[in-house]
Every structure is written in structure tokens, then in C-alpha cells.
């Protein structure tokens, strides 16, 4: 093998080894899970409120928005929280 082939192969191996992820601590895993839970709850509440806003008129629409926020938040929480 030529020096060039060895150099390119070695550089490729080093570049690929840099892509390997480091071991993740339990604290980081817990923090990511908590973020996903909060994001799912808030996202569900927003989508539920938007859907509720398309239903009804007057005071009925306000109740539909409130119900949509509550049910959307509950559903988003149930889907994303373990």
C-alpha cells in the first residue's frame, strides 16, 4: 500500500470515530424526557385550543376553547409522558 492510501484510510477512520456518540448519563436522559413531556402537554393544549376556537360562537366558543385546551393538554401529556 502506498502512503497516500494509508493516510486516507486512517483519516477516514478518525473522521468516523468522531461521529460516535459518548455514553449518556441518566440525568441527561431524564432531562430530555421531562422536556418532551412538557412540550407534549403545551403543544396539545395549543392545538386543542385552536380546534376548540373553530367550534361554536359567543360564550359557547369560549367554553369550547377552554375544553379544547384542557383535553388537548391531557391528551398531549398522556402521549408524551412515560
Tab-separated table of N, CA, C and O in Angstrom:
chain	number	residue	atom	x	y	z
A	1	UNK	N	0.832	-1.174	0.000
A	1	UNK	CA	0.000	0.000	0.000
A	1	UNK	C	0.881	1.243	0.000
A	1	UNK	O	1.918	1.279	0.633
A	2	UNK	N	0.359	2.224	-0.650
A	2	UNK	CA	1.110	3.474	-0.702
A	2	UNK	C	0.819	4.316	0.545
A	2	UNK	O	-0.147	4.090	1.259
A	3	UNK	N	1.682	5.280	0.781
A	3	UNK	CA	1.498	6.174	1.931
A	3	UNK	C	0.179	6.930	1.824
A	3	UNK	O	-0.497	7.170	2.819
A	4	UNK	N	-0.164	7.299	0.608
A	4	UNK	CA	-1.388	8.068	0.394
A	4	UNK	C	-2.613	7.242	0.785
A	4	UNK	O	-3.539	7.742	1.433
A	5	UNK	N	-2.651	5.964	0.408
A	5	UNK	CA	-3.774	5.098	0.736
A	5	UNK	C	-3.900	4.915	2.243
A	5	UNK	O	-5.000	4.984	2.802
A	6	UNK	N	-2.791	4.706	2.897
A	6	UNK	CA	-2.798	4.540	4.347
A	6	UNK	C	-3.268	5.824	5.018
A	6	UNK	O	-4.080	5.796	5.956
A	7	UNK	N	-2.813	6.961	4.554
A	7	UNK	CA	-3.193	8.252	5.137
A	7	UNK	C	-4.681	8.510	4.964
A	7	UNK	O	-5.366	8.932	5.911
A	8	UNK	N	-5.211	8.258	3.775
A	8	UNK	CA	-6.641	8.483	3.520
A	8	UNK	C	-7.483	7.527	4.354
A	8	UNK	O	-8.510	7.919	4.937
A	9	UNK	N	-7.067	6.270	4.457
A	9	UNK	CA	-7.799	5.291	5.261
A	9	UNK	C	-7.797	5.679	6.733
A	9	UNK	O	-8.828	5.630	7.405
A	10	UNK	N	-6.656	6.073	7.233
A	10	UNK	CA	-6.551	6.490	8.630
A	10	UNK	C	-7.396	7.739	8.900
A	10	UNK	O	-8.090	7.816	9.910
A	11	UNK	N	-7.359	8.687	8.003
A	11	UNK	CA	-8.164	9.909	8.164
A	11	UNK	C	-9.649	9.571	8.146
A	11	UNK	O	-10.441	10.138	8.915
A	12	UNK	N	-10.053	8.658	7.285
A	12	UNK	CA	-11.458	8.245	7.243
A	12	UNK	C	-11.889	7.563	8.528
A	12	UNK	O	-12.986	7.812	9.035
A	13	UNK	N	-11.032	6.711	9.067
A	13	UNK	CA	-11.346	6.041	10.338
A	13	UNK	C	-11.472	7.051	11.476
A	13	UNK	O	-12.364	6.953	12.320
A	14	UNK	N	-10.583	8.009	11.517
A	14	UNK	CA	-10.652	9.034	12.562
A	14	UNK	C	-11.902	9.893	12.414
A	14	UNK	O	-12.535	10.262	13.400
A	15	UNK	N	-12.268	10.202	11.169
A	15	UNK	CA	-13.465	11.011	10.942
A	15	UNK	C	-14.715	10.256	11.385
A	15	UNK	O	-15.625	10.831	11.994
A	16	UNK	N	-14.779	8.957	11.106
A	16	UNK	CA	-15.939	8.170	11.515
A	16	UNK	C	-15.986	7.965	13.021
A	16	UNK	O	-17.064	7.925	13.608
A	17	UNK	N	-14.849	7.836	13.648
A	17	UNK	CA	-14.841	7.651	15.102
A	17	UNK	C	-15.299	8.925	15.811
A	17	UNK	O	-15.815	8.856	16.928
A	18	UNK	N	-15.148	10.059	15.187
A	18	UNK	CA	-15.619	11.311	15.784
A	18	UNK	C	-17.137	11.377	15.788
A	18	UNK	O	-17.731	12.104	16.573
A	19	UNK	N	-17.795	10.599	14.950
A	19	UNK	CA	-19.257	10.588	14.882
A	19	UNK	C	-19.881	9.732	15.975
A	19	UNK	O	-21.077	9.797	16.198
A	20	UNK	N	-19.098	8.915	16.643
A	20	UNK	CA	-19.620	8.037	17.672
A	20	UNK	C	-20.074	8.873	18.855
A	20	UNK	O	-19.378	9.767	19.312
A	21	UNK	N	-21.263	8.575	19.366
A	21	UNK	CA	-21.777	9.353	20.484
A	21	UNK	C	-21.198	8.831	21.794
A	21	UNK	O	-20.954	7.639	21.959
A	22	UNK	N	-21.021	9.742	22.710
A	22	UNK	CA	-20.496	9.393	24.026
A	22	UNK	C	-21.617	8.788	24.860
A	22	UNK	O	-22.798	9.015	24.597
A	23	UNK	N	-21.266	8.018	25.871
A	23	UNK	CA	-22.299	7.470	26.750
A	23	UNK	C	-23.092	8.609	27.394
A	23	UNK	O	-22.538	9.622	27.800
A	24	UNK	N	-24.389	8.436	27.463
A	24	UNK	CA	-25.268	9.471	28.004
A	24	UNK	C	-25.612	9.137	29.448
A	24	UNK	O	-25.994	8.013	29.759
A	25	UNK	N	-25.508	10.120	30.314
A	25	UNK	CA	-25.810	9.894	31.723
A	25	UNK	C	-27.321	9.846	31.933
A	25	UNK	O	-28.106	10.345	31.126
A	26	UNK	N	-27.724	9.256	33.028
A	26	UNK	CA	-29.150	9.134	33.339
A	26	UNK	C	-29.779	10.504	33.553
A	26	UNK	O	-30.938	10.718	33.230
A	27	UNK	N	-29.023	11.464	34.081
A	27	UNK	CA	-29.556	12.811	34.307
A	27	UNK	C	-29.933	13.470	32.989
A	27	UNK	O	-30.970	14.136	32.895
A	28	UNK	N	-29.123	13.285	31.962
A	28	UNK	CA	-29.420	13.864	30.652
A	28	UNK	C	-30.646	13.194	30.052
A	28	UNK	O	-31.519	13.861	29.483
A	29	UNK	N	-30.752	11.887	30.196
A	29	UNK	CA	-31.912	11.162	29.680
A	29	UNK	C	-33.182	11.636	30.381
A	29	UNK	O	-34.205	11.871	29.744
A	30	UNK	N	-33.128	11.808	31.704
A	30	UNK	CA	-34.286	12.275	32.459
A	30	UNK	C	-34.684	13.686	32.055
A	30	UNK	O	-35.874	13.998	31.920
A	31	UNK	N	-33.687	14.567	31.840
A	31	UNK	CA	-33.977	15.942	31.450
A	31	UNK	C	-34.648	15.981	30.079
A	31	UNK	O	-35.591	16.738	29.862
A	32	UNK	N	-34.165	15.159	29.140
A	32	UNK	CA	-34.770	15.117	27.811
A	32	UNK	C	-36.189	14.579	27.867
A	32	UNK	O	-37.069	15.058	27.150
A	33	UNK	N	-36.439	13.578	28.708
A	33	UNK	CA	-37.778	13.027	28.848
A	33	UNK	C	-38.719	14.068	29.451
A	33	UNK	O	-39.884	14.188	29.025
A	34	UNK	N	-38.227	14.815	30.428
A	34	UNK	CA	-39.056	15.851	31.046
A	34	UNK	C	-39.397	16.950	30.049
A	34	UNK	O	-40.531	17.427	30.006
A	35	UNK	N	-38.428	17.335	29.223
A	35	UNK	CA	-38.693	18.348	28.203
A	35	UNK	C	-39.745	17.862	27.217
A	35	UNK	O	-40.649	18.597	26.841
A	36	UNK	N	-39.644	16.606	26.803
A	36	UNK	CA	-40.632	16.037	25.881
A	36	UNK	C	-42.015	16.017	26.491
A	36	UNK	O	-43.022	16.268	25.809
A	37	UNK	N	-42.088	15.736	27.779
A	37	UNK	CA	-43.371	15.709	28.470
A	37	UNK	C	-44.010	17.098	28.503
A	37	UNK	O	-45.187	17.254	28.197
A	38	UNK	N	-43.224	18.092	28.859
A	38	UNK	CA	-43.739	19.469	28.915
A	38	UNK	C	-44.126	19.952	27.517
A	38	UNK	O	-45.189	20.559	27.328
A	39	UNK	N	-43.287	19.656	26.535
A	39	UNK	CA	-43.580	20.088	25.166
A	39	UNK	C	-44.854	19.431	24.644
A	39	UNK	O	-45.658	20.075	23.969
A	40	UNK	N	-45.052	18.159	24.957
A	40	UNK	CA	-46.272	17.475	24.520
A	40	UNK	C	-47.511	18.047	25.167
A	40	UNK	O	-48.553	18.215	24.520
A	41	UNK	N	-47.417	18.369	26.455
A	41	UNK	CA	-48.560	18.936	27.171
A	41	UNK	C	-48.918	20.317	26.630
A	41	UNK	O	-50.084	20.606	26.337
A	42	UNK	N	-47.922	21.168	26.484
A	42	UNK	CA	-48.165	22.529	25.986
A	42	UNK	C	-48.625	22.486	24.527
A	42	UNK	O	-49.570	23.187	24.146
A	43	UNK	N	-47.980	21.661	23.722
A	43	UNK	CA	-48.383	21.546	22.315
A	43	UNK	C	-49.809	21.037	22.167
A	43	UNK	O	-50.584	21.534	21.344
A	44	UNK	N	-50.169	20.043	22.979
A	44	UNK	CA	-51.532	19.527	22.946
A	44	UNK	C	-52.549	20.582	23.361
A	44	UNK	O	-53.636	20.685	22.779
A	45	UNK	N	-52.206	21.387	24.367
A	45	UNK	CA	-53.111	22.448	24.812
A	45	UNK	C	-53.295	23.510	23.725
A	45	UNK	O	-54.413	23.993	23.497
A	46	UNK	N	-52.221	23.850	23.038
A	46	UNK	CA	-52.320	24.856	21.972
A	46	UNK	C	-53.184	24.336	20.830
A	46	UNK	O	-54.090	25.035	20.352
A	47	UNK	N	-52.917	23.110	20.401
A	47	UNK	CA	-53.709	22.540	19.303
A	47	UNK	C	-55.164	22.373	19.723
A	47	UNK	O	-56.092	22.684	18.956
A	48	UNK	N	-55.385	21.920	20.954
A	48	UNK	CA	-56.761	21.782	21.446
A	48	UNK	C	-57.488	23.112	21.498
A	48	UNK	O	-58.670	23.205	21.160
A	49	UNK	N	-56.797	24.157	21.929
A	49	UNK	CA	-57.410	25.487	21.963
A	49	UNK	C	-57.742	25.996	20.571
A	49	UNK	O	-58.790	26.617	20.350
A	50	UNK	N	-56.859	25.737	19.605
A	50	UNK	CA	-57.134	26.154	18.227
A	50	UNK	C	-58.316	25.396	17.640
A	50	UNK	O	-59.168	25.989	16.952
A	51	UNK	N	-58.383	24.116	17.904
A	51	UNK	CA	-59.523	23.337	17.407
A	51	UNK	C	-60.801	23.779	18.106
A	51	UNK	O	-61.853	23.931	17.468
A	52	UNK	N	-60.731	24.010	19.415
A	52	UNK	CA	-61.901	24.481	20.149
A	52	UNK	C	-62.372	25.845	19.675
A	52	UNK	O	-63.564	26.149	19.712
A	53	UNK	N	-61.454	26.674	19.201
A	53	UNK	CA	-61.818	28.003	18.703
A	53	UNK	C	-62.602	27.968	17.407
A	53	UNK	O	-63.262	28.946	17.048
A	54	UNK	N	-62.553	26.858	16.706
A	54	UNK	CA	-63.313	26.752	15.457
A	54	UNK	C	-64.741	26.275	15.692
A	54	UNK	O	-65.543	26.275	14.768
A	55	UNK	N	-65.044	25.900	16.935
A	55	UNK	CA	-66.370	25.358	17.256
A	55	UNK	C	-67.180	26.409	18.003
A	55	UNK	O	-66.685	27.116	18.855
A	56	UNK	N	-68.442	26.490	17.711
A	56	UNK	CA	-69.363	27.342	18.444
A	56	UNK	C	-69.203	28.820	18.144
A	56	UNK	O	-68.415	29.241	17.306
A	57	UNK	N	-70.017	29.621	18.875
A	57	UNK	CA	-69.947	31.076	18.751
A	57	UNK	C	-70.348	31.678	20.088
A	57	UNK	O	-71.057	31.064	20.874
A	58	UNK	N	-69.904	32.880	20.352
A	58	UNK	CA	-70.237	33.572	21.605
A	58	UNK	C	-69.638	32.879	22.805
A	58	UNK	O	-68.481	32.475	22.802
A	59	UNK	N	-70.450	32.729	23.869
A	59	UNK	CA	-69.952	32.085	25.081
A	59	UNK	C	-69.706	30.593	24.869
A	59	UNK	O	-68.891	30.001	25.570
A	60	UNK	N	-70.388	29.986	23.928
A	60	UNK	CA	-70.138	28.584	23.611
A	60	UNK	C	-68.738	28.379	23.053
A	60	UNK	O	-68.102	27.356	23.297
A	61	UNK	N	-68.278	29.365	22.298
A	61	UNK	CA	-66.935	29.269	21.736
A	61	UNK	C	-65.889	29.363	22.842
A	61	UNK	O	-64.886	28.653	22.810
A	62	UNK	N	-66.123	30.202	23.832
A	62	UNK	CA	-65.186	30.327	24.947
A	62	UNK	C	-65.108	29.011	25.717
A	62	UNK	O	-64.027	28.547	26.089
A	63	UNK	N	-66.260	28.373	25.928
A	63	UNK	CA	-66.273	27.078	26.609
A	63	UNK	C	-65.569	26.017	25.768
A	63	UNK	O	-64.851	25.160	26.300
A	64	UNK	N	-65.764	26.064	24.453
A	64	UNK	CA	-65.105	25.102	23.565
A	64	UNK	C	-63.596	25.289	23.576
A	64	UNK	O	-62.842	24.312	23.562
A	65	UNK	N	-63.137	26.533	23.622
A	65	UNK	CA	-61.695	26.799	23.700
A	65	UNK	C	-61.137	26.264	25.013
A	65	UNK	O	-60.094	25.588	25.031
A	66	UNK	N	-61.826	26.549	26.118
A	66	UNK	CA	-61.376	26.046	27.426
A	66	UNK	C	-61.342	24.529	27.471
A	66	UNK	O	-60.381	23.924	27.961
A	67	UNK	N	-62.375	23.901	26.959
A	67	UNK	CA	-62.407	22.439	26.922
A	67	UNK	C	-61.328	21.875	26.015
A	67	UNK	O	-60.700	20.858	26.324
A	68	UNK	N	-61.112	22.537	24.877
A	68	UNK	CA	-60.060	22.089	23.956
A	68	UNK	C	-58.680	22.199	24.567
A	68	UNK	O	-57.840	21.303	24.396
A	69	UNK	N	-58.443	23.275	25.299
A	69	UNK	CA	-57.149	23.438	25.973
A	69	UNK	C	-56.954	22.337	27.014
A	69	UNK	O	-55.899	21.703	27.083
A	70	UNK	N	-57.992	22.091	27.803
A	70	UNK	CA	-57.890	21.056	28.837
A	70	UNK	C	-57.705	19.660	28.255
A	70	UNK	O	-56.798	18.917	28.662
A	71	UNK	N	-58.542	19.298	27.312
A	71	UNK	CA	-58.443	17.961	26.716
A	71	UNK	C	-57.186	17.791	25.873
A	71	UNK	O	-56.563	16.727	25.883
A	72	UNK	N	-56.804	18.839	25.152
A	72	UNK	CA	-55.583	18.770	24.358
A	72	UNK	C	-54.349	18.628	25.225
A	72	UNK	O	-53.445	17.852	24.916
A	73	UNK	N	-54.300	19.369	26.323
A	73	UNK	CA	-53.181	19.253	27.255
A	73	UNK	C	-53.123	17.868	27.886
A	73	UNK	O	-52.048	17.267	28.015
A	74	UNK	N	-54.277	17.330	28.259
A	74	UNK	CA	-54.337	15.992	28.837
A	74	UNK	C	-53.882	14.935	27.834
A	74	UNK	O	-53.071	14.062	28.153
A	75	UNK	N	-54.375	15.028	26.622
A	75	UNK	CA	-54.002	14.060	25.594
A	75	UNK	C	-52.516	14.161	25.242
A	75	UNK	O	-51.824	13.145	25.119
A	76	UNK	N	-52.018	15.388	25.105
A	76	UNK	CA	-50.589	15.572	24.830
A	76	UNK	C	-49.716	15.042	25.936
A	76	UNK	O	-48.676	14.433	25.697
A	77	UNK	N	-50.164	15.212	27.184
A	77	UNK	CA	-49.426	14.695	28.327
A	77	UNK	C	-49.423	13.172	28.320
A	77	UNK	O	-48.396	12.549	28.533
A	78	UNK	N	-50.555	12.580	28.045
A	78	UNK	CA	-50.656	11.105	28.049
A	78	UNK	C	-49.818	10.490	26.927
A	78	UNK	O	-49.290	9.393	27.073
A	79	UNK	N	-49.718	11.180	25.812
A	79	UNK	CA	-48.963	10.623	24.688
A	79	UNK	C	-47.459	10.752	24.858
A	79	UNK	O	-46.703	9.920	24.344
A	80	UNK	N	-46.997	11.779	25.535
A	80	UNK	CA	-45.555	12.031	25.600
A	80	UNK	C	-44.902	11.677	26.926
A	80	UNK	O	-43.695	11.466	26.967
A	81	UNK	N	-45.658	11.632	27.998
A	81	UNK	CA	-45.070	11.334	29.311
A	81	UNK	C	-45.130	9.838	29.578
A	81	UNK	O	-46.118	9.189	29.307
A	82	UNK	N	-44.042	9.347	30.129
A	82	UNK	CA	-43.955	7.902	30.406
A	82	UNK	C	-44.482	7.604	31.780
A	82	UNK	O	-44.378	8.284	32.699
